[in-house]
Amino acid sequence: MTLDDFPQGTVSAEPVLPRVDRAQPSVNKITRAEELRLQLADEIVRGTLAPGAPLDETDIARRFNVSRTPVREALRQLVASGLVESRAHRGAVVARPSIERLKSMFEAMAELEALCAGLAAERMSAAERHGLEAIHEELRVLSYTGNPDRFHEVNERFHNAIYAGSQNGYIAEITLATRVRVQPFRRAQFRNLGRLAKSQAEHDRVVVAIMRGDKQGAAVAMRAHIELVRGEYEIYAVSV
């Protein structure tokens, strides 16, 4: 069964899940701190910024022509991801999580996302289901364009919609907070050849299960998806 087997309806606005990793003046607007975090995370994951390299707030602010406030917030978020170490009285330096730490982070992420997907299969309203289908279709189109950064942006909305669909604000909050820590590694794996199409196929299994109200199937599909994401990141890490 595919999504084409389900009746189509009018697409309503997608559910909005409040962000816990940054202030949210509007749903789609990205803050300067978040933009800096993504740029620095890319450079760290790619190896442009080597482990042990100092991250001076003043130098970064000058480089990106911003004040030190968004730089400080970006570094704080990178510390939470494990990409940066903050040393008392010595500033921040580039770190790299151990294999064991990264495995633990992805393991927790897989279980939390599986929980959200299972609850969403039971609890999503008709409007939320239509919203999820709309995002899924947007990702399908993007999977052909070869733009990993744009795919990543819409992918975040896809997962947010599932968190919101769980109808459990606390679980959604801790799931999102965990994703913030894992996000740089999830984002990096989209650069693997053919990864966008694979991710779309994995999402399709999750969405089909949710549309069928299959709690166990949705959880299994989502858990498998996150486990594959971890594997794809490991492939990416070897290549850089």
CSV table of C-alpha atoms in Angstrom, one decimal:
chain,number,residue,atom,x,y,z
A,1,MET,CA,0.0,0.0,0.0
A,2,THR,CA,1.2,3.5,-0.8
A,3,LEU,CA,-0.1,7.0,0.0
A,4,ASP,CA,-2.1,6.9,-3.3
A,5,ASP,CA,-4.4,4.3,-1.7
A,6,PHE,CA,-5.7,6.8,0.8
A,7,PRO,CA,-8.5,9.3,0.0
A,8,GLN,CA,-7.3,12.8,-0.7
A,9,GLY,CA,-8.9,15.8,0.9
A,10,THR,CA,-8.4,19.5,1.2
A,11,VAL,CA,-5.0,20.2,2.7
A,12,SER,CA,-5.2,22.3,5.8
A,13,ALA,CA,-2.4,24.2,7.6
A,14,GLU,CA,0.2,21.9,9.1
A,15,PRO,CA,0.4,21.6,12.9
A,16,VAL,CA,2.9,23.9,14.6
A,17,LEU,CA,5.1,22.5,17.4
A,18,PRO,CA,6.7,25.2,19.6
A,19,ARG,CA,10.4,25.1,19.4
A,20,VAL,CA,12.5,24.7,22.5
A,21,ASP,CA,15.9,25.2,21.0
A,22,ARG,CA,15.4,28.9,20.0
A,23,ALA,CA,13.0,31.8,20.3
A,24,GLN,CA,10.2,31.6,17.7
A,25,PRO,CA,8.9,34.9,16.5
A,26,SER,CA,7.4,33.2,13.5
A,27,VAL,CA,7.0,29.6,12.4
A,28,ASN,CA,9.3,29.7,9.4
A,29,LYS,CA,11.8,32.5,10.3
A,30,ILE,CA,15.3,31.2,11.2
A,31,THR,CA,17.2,33.2,13.8
A,32,ARG,CA,20.7,34.4,13.2
A,33,ALA,CA,21.9,32.2,16.1
A,34,GLU,CA,20.4,29.2,14.4
A,35,GLU,CA,21.9,30.1,11.1
A,36,LEU,CA,25.3,30.5,12.7
A,37,ARG,CA,24.9,27.2,14.5
A,38,LEU,CA,24.1,25.4,11.2
A,39,GLN,CA,27.1,27.0,9.4
A,40,LEU,CA,29.5,26.2,12.2
A,41,ALA,CA,28.1,22.7,12.6
A,42,ASP,CA,28.6,22.0,8.9
A,43,GLU,CA,32.2,23.1,9.1
A,44,ILE,CA,32.8,20.9,12.1
A,45,VAL,CA,31.2,17.8,10.7
A,46,ARG,CA,33.0,18.3,7.4
A,47,GLY,CA,36.3,18.7,9.2
A,48,THR,CA,36.9,22.3,8.0
A,49,LEU,CA,37.1,23.2,11.7
A,50,ALA,CA,39.3,20.5,13.2
A,51,PRO,CA,38.9,18.9,16.7
A,52,GLY,CA,40.7,21.1,19.3
A,53,ALA,CA,40.4,24.3,17.1
A,54,PRO,CA,39.5,27.3,19.3
A,55,LEU,CA,36.2,29.0,18.7
A,56,ASP,CA,36.6,32.6,19.7
A,57,GLU,CA,33.4,34.6,20.0
A,58,THR,CA,35.0,37.9,18.8
A,59,ASP,CA,36.6,36.2,15.8
A,60,ILE,CA,33.4,34.4,14.8
A,61,ALA,CA,31.3,37.6,15.2
A,62,ARG,CA,33.8,39.5,13.0
A,63,ARG,CA,33.8,36.8,10.4
A,64,PHE,CA,30.0,36.7,10.0
A,65,ASN,CA,29.5,40.4,10.7
A,66,VAL,CA,27.2,39.9,13.7
A,67,SER,CA,27.3,40.8,17.3
A,68,ARG,CA,28.6,38.4,19.9
A,69,THR,CA,25.1,37.6,21.2
A,70,PRO,CA,24.0,35.2,18.4
A,71,VAL,CA,27.5,33.7,18.4
A,72,ARG,CA,27.3,33.0,22.1
A,73,GLU,CA,23.8,31.3,21.6
A,74,ALA,CA,25.1,29.3,18.6
A,75,LEU,CA,28.0,28.0,20.6
A,76,ARG,CA,25.7,27.1,23.5
A,77,GLN,CA,23.6,25.0,21.2
A,78,LEU,CA,26.7,23.4,19.7
A,79,VAL,CA,27.9,22.4,23.2
A,80,ALA,CA,24.5,20.7,23.6
A,81,SER,CA,25.1,18.8,20.4
A,82,GLY,CA,28.5,17.6,21.6
A,83,LEU,CA,30.3,19.3,18.7
A,84,VAL,CA,31.9,22.0,20.9
A,85,GLU,CA,33.4,21.8,24.4
A,86,SER,CA,33.1,24.7,26.7
A,87,ARG,CA,36.1,25.0,29.0
A,88,ALA,CA,36.0,27.2,32.1
A,89,HIS,CA,38.1,30.4,31.6
A,90,ARG,CA,39.6,29.0,28.4
A,91,GLY,CA,36.7,29.4,25.9
A,92,ALA,CA,35.2,27.0,23.5
A,93,VAL,CA,36.9,24.5,21.2
A,94,VAL,CA,35.8,22.0,18.6
A,95,ALA,CA,35.1,18.6,20.0
A,96,ARG,CA,33.8,15.4,18.4
A,97,PRO,CA,31.5,13.0,20.3
A,98,SER,CA,32.8,9.6,21.0
A,99,ILE,CA,31.4,6.7,19.0
A,100,GLU,CA,29.7,5.5,22.1
A,101,ARG,CA,28.2,8.9,22.9
A,102,LEU,CA,26.8,9.3,19.4
A,103,LYS,CA,25.4,5.8,19.4
A,104,SER,CA,23.6,6.5,22.7
A,105,MET,CA,22.2,9.8,21.3
A,106,PHE,CA,20.8,8.1,18.2
A,107,GLU,CA,19.4,5.2,20.3
A,108,ALA,CA,17.5,7.6,22.4
A,109,MET,CA,16.4,9.6,19.4
A,110,ALA,CA,15.0,6.4,17.7
A,111,GLU,CA,13.0,5.4,20.7
A,112,LEU,CA,11.5,8.9,21.3
A,113,GLU,CA,10.6,9.3,17.6
A,114,ALA,CA,9.1,5.9,17.5
A,115,LEU,CA,7.0,6.7,20.5
A,116,CYS,CA,5.7,9.9,18.8
A,117,ALA,CA,4.9,8.2,15.6
A,118,GLY,CA,3.0,5.5,17.4
A,119,LEU,CA,0.9,8.0,19.3
A,120,ALA,CA,0.4,10.1,16.2
A,121,ALA,CA,-1.1,7.0,14.4
A,122,GLU,CA,-3.7,6.8,17.2
A,123,ARG,CA,-4.3,10.5,17.9
A,124,MET,CA,-3.7,12.7,14.8
A,125,SER,CA,-6.8,14.6,13.7
A,126,ALA,CA,-7.9,14.5,10.1
A,127,ALA,CA,-6.5,18.0,9.6
A,128,GLU,CA,-3.1,17.0,11.0
A,129,ARG,CA,-3.0,13.9,8.8
A,130,HIS,CA,-3.7,16.1,5.7
A,131,GLY,CA,-1.0,18.5,6.9
A,132,LEU,CA,1.5,15.6,7.2
A,133,GLU,CA,0.6,14.3,3.7
A,134,ALA,CA,1.3,17.8,2.3
A,135,ILE,CA,4.7,18.0,3.9
A,136,HIS,CA,5.5,14.5,2.7
A,137,GLU,CA,4.6,15.4,-0.8
A,138,GLU,CA,6.8,18.5,-0.6
A,139,LEU,CA,9.7,16.3,0.4
A,140,ARG,CA,8.9,13.9,-2.4
A,141,VAL,CA,9.4,16.8,-4.9
A,142,LEU,CA,12.5,17.9,-3.2
A,143,SER,CA,14.0,14.4,-3.2
A,144,TYR,CA,14.4,14.9,-7.0
A,145,THR,CA,16.1,18.3,-6.8
A,146,GLY,CA,19.3,17.3,-5.0
A,147,ASN,CA,19.2,20.2,-2.6
A,148,PRO,CA,20.1,18.6,0.8
A,149,ASP,CA,19.8,21.9,2.8
A,150,ARG,CA,16.3,22.6,1.6
A,151,PHE,CA,15.3,19.0,2.2
A,152,HIS,CA,16.7,19.2,5.7
A,153,GLU,CA,14.5,22.3,6.4
A,154,VAL,CA,11.3,20.6,5.2
A,155,ASN,CA,12.3,17.4,6.9
A,156,GLU,CA,12.3,19.2,10.2
A,157,ARG,CA,8.7,20.3,9.6
A,158,PHE,CA,7.8,16.7,8.8
A,159,HIS,CA,9.1,15.4,12.1
A,160,ASN,CA,7.6,18.4,14.0
A,161,ALA,CA,4.2,17.5,12.6
A,162,ILE,CA,4.5,13.9,13.9
A,163,TYR,CA,5.7,15.2,17.3
A,164,ALA,CA,2.7,17.5,17.5
A,165,GLY,CA,0.4,14.7,16.3
A,166,SER,CA,1.3,12.6,19.3
A,167,GLN,CA,-0.9,15.0,21.3
A,168,ASN,CA,1.5,14.8,24.2
A,169,GLY,CA,3.3,18.1,24.7
A,170,TYR,CA,5.8,16.8,27.1
A,171,ILE,CA,7.0,13.9,25.0
A,172,ALA,CA,7.1,16.2,22.0
A,173,GLU,CA,9.2,18.7,23.9
A,174,ILE,CA,11.8,16.2,25.1
A,175,THR,CA,11.9,14.6,21.6
A,176,LEU,CA,12.6,17.9,20.0
A,177,ALA,CA,15.3,18.7,22.6
A,178,THR,CA,17.0,15.4,21.8
A,179,ARG,CA,16.8,16.1,18.1
A,180,VAL,CA,18.6,19.4,18.6
A,181,ARG,CA,21.6,17.5,20.0
A,182,VAL,CA,21.6,15.1,17.1
A,183,GLN,CA,20.6,17.5,14.4
A,184,PRO,CA,24.1,18.3,12.9
A,185,PHE,CA,24.7,14.6,12.3
A,186,ARG,CA,21.2,14.1,10.8
A,187,ARG,CA,21.7,17.1,8.5
A,188,ALA,CA,25.1,15.9,7.3
A,189,GLN,CA,23.9,12.5,6.1
A,190,PHE,CA,21.6,14.1,3.5
A,191,ARG,CA,24.8,14.8,1.5
A,192,ASN,CA,25.3,11.1,0.8
A,193,LEU,CA,24.6,10.1,-2.8
A,194,GLY,CA,21.0,9.0,-3.2
A,195,ARG,CA,20.2,9.7,0.5
A,196,LEU,CA,17.2,12.0,-0.2
A,197,ALA,CA,15.4,9.4,-2.2
A,198,LYS,CA,16.1,6.8,0.5
A,199,SER,CA,14.9,9.1,3.2
A,200,GLN,CA,11.7,9.8,1.3
A,201,ALA,CA,11.0,6.0,1.0
A,202,GLU,CA,11.6,5.6,4.7
A,203,HIS,CA,9.2,8.5,5.4
A,204,ASP,CA,6.6,6.9,3.2
A,205,ARG,CA,6.5,3.8,5.4
A,206,VAL,CA,6.0,5.9,8.4
A,207,VAL,CA,3.2,8.0,6.8
A,208,VAL,CA,1.4,5.0,5.5
A,209,ALA,CA,1.3,3.4,8.9
A,210,ILE,CA,0.1,6.7,10.5
A,211,MET,CA,-2.7,7.0,7.9
A,212,ARG,CA,-3.8,3.5,8.6
A,213,GLY,CA,-3.9,4.1,12.4
A,214,ASP,CA,-1.2,1.4,12.8
A,215,LYS,CA,0.4,2.3,16.1
A,216,GLN,CA,3.0,-0.5,16.1
A,217,GLY,CA,3.7,-0.2,12.4
A,218,ALA,CA,4.4,3.5,12.7
A,219,ALA,CA,6.7,3.0,15.6
A,220,VAL,CA,8.6,0.2,13.9
A,221,ALA,CA,9.0,2.3,10.7
A,222,MET,CA,10.2,5.4,12.5
A,223,ARG,CA,12.6,3.5,14.6
A,224,ALA,CA,14.1,1.8,11.5
A,225,HIS,CA,14.3,5.2,9.8
A,226,ILE,CA,16.4,6.8,12.6
A,227,GLU,CA,18.6,3.7,12.8
A,228,LEU,CA,19.3,4.1,9.1
A,229,VAL,CA,20.0,7.8,9.6
A,230,ARG,CA,22.7,6.9,12.0
A,231,GLY,CA,24.2,4.4,9.6
A,232,GLU,CA,24.1,7.0,6.8
A,233,TYR,CA,25.9,9.5,9.1
A,234,GLU,CA,28.6,6.9,9.8
A,235,ILE,CA,29.1,6.5,6.0
A,236,TYR,CA,29.3,10.3,5.6
A,237,ALA,CA,31.8,10.6,8.5
A,238,VAL,CA,34.2,8.2,6.9
A,239,SER,CA,34.1,10.1,3.6
A,240,VAL,CA,35.0,13.5,5.0
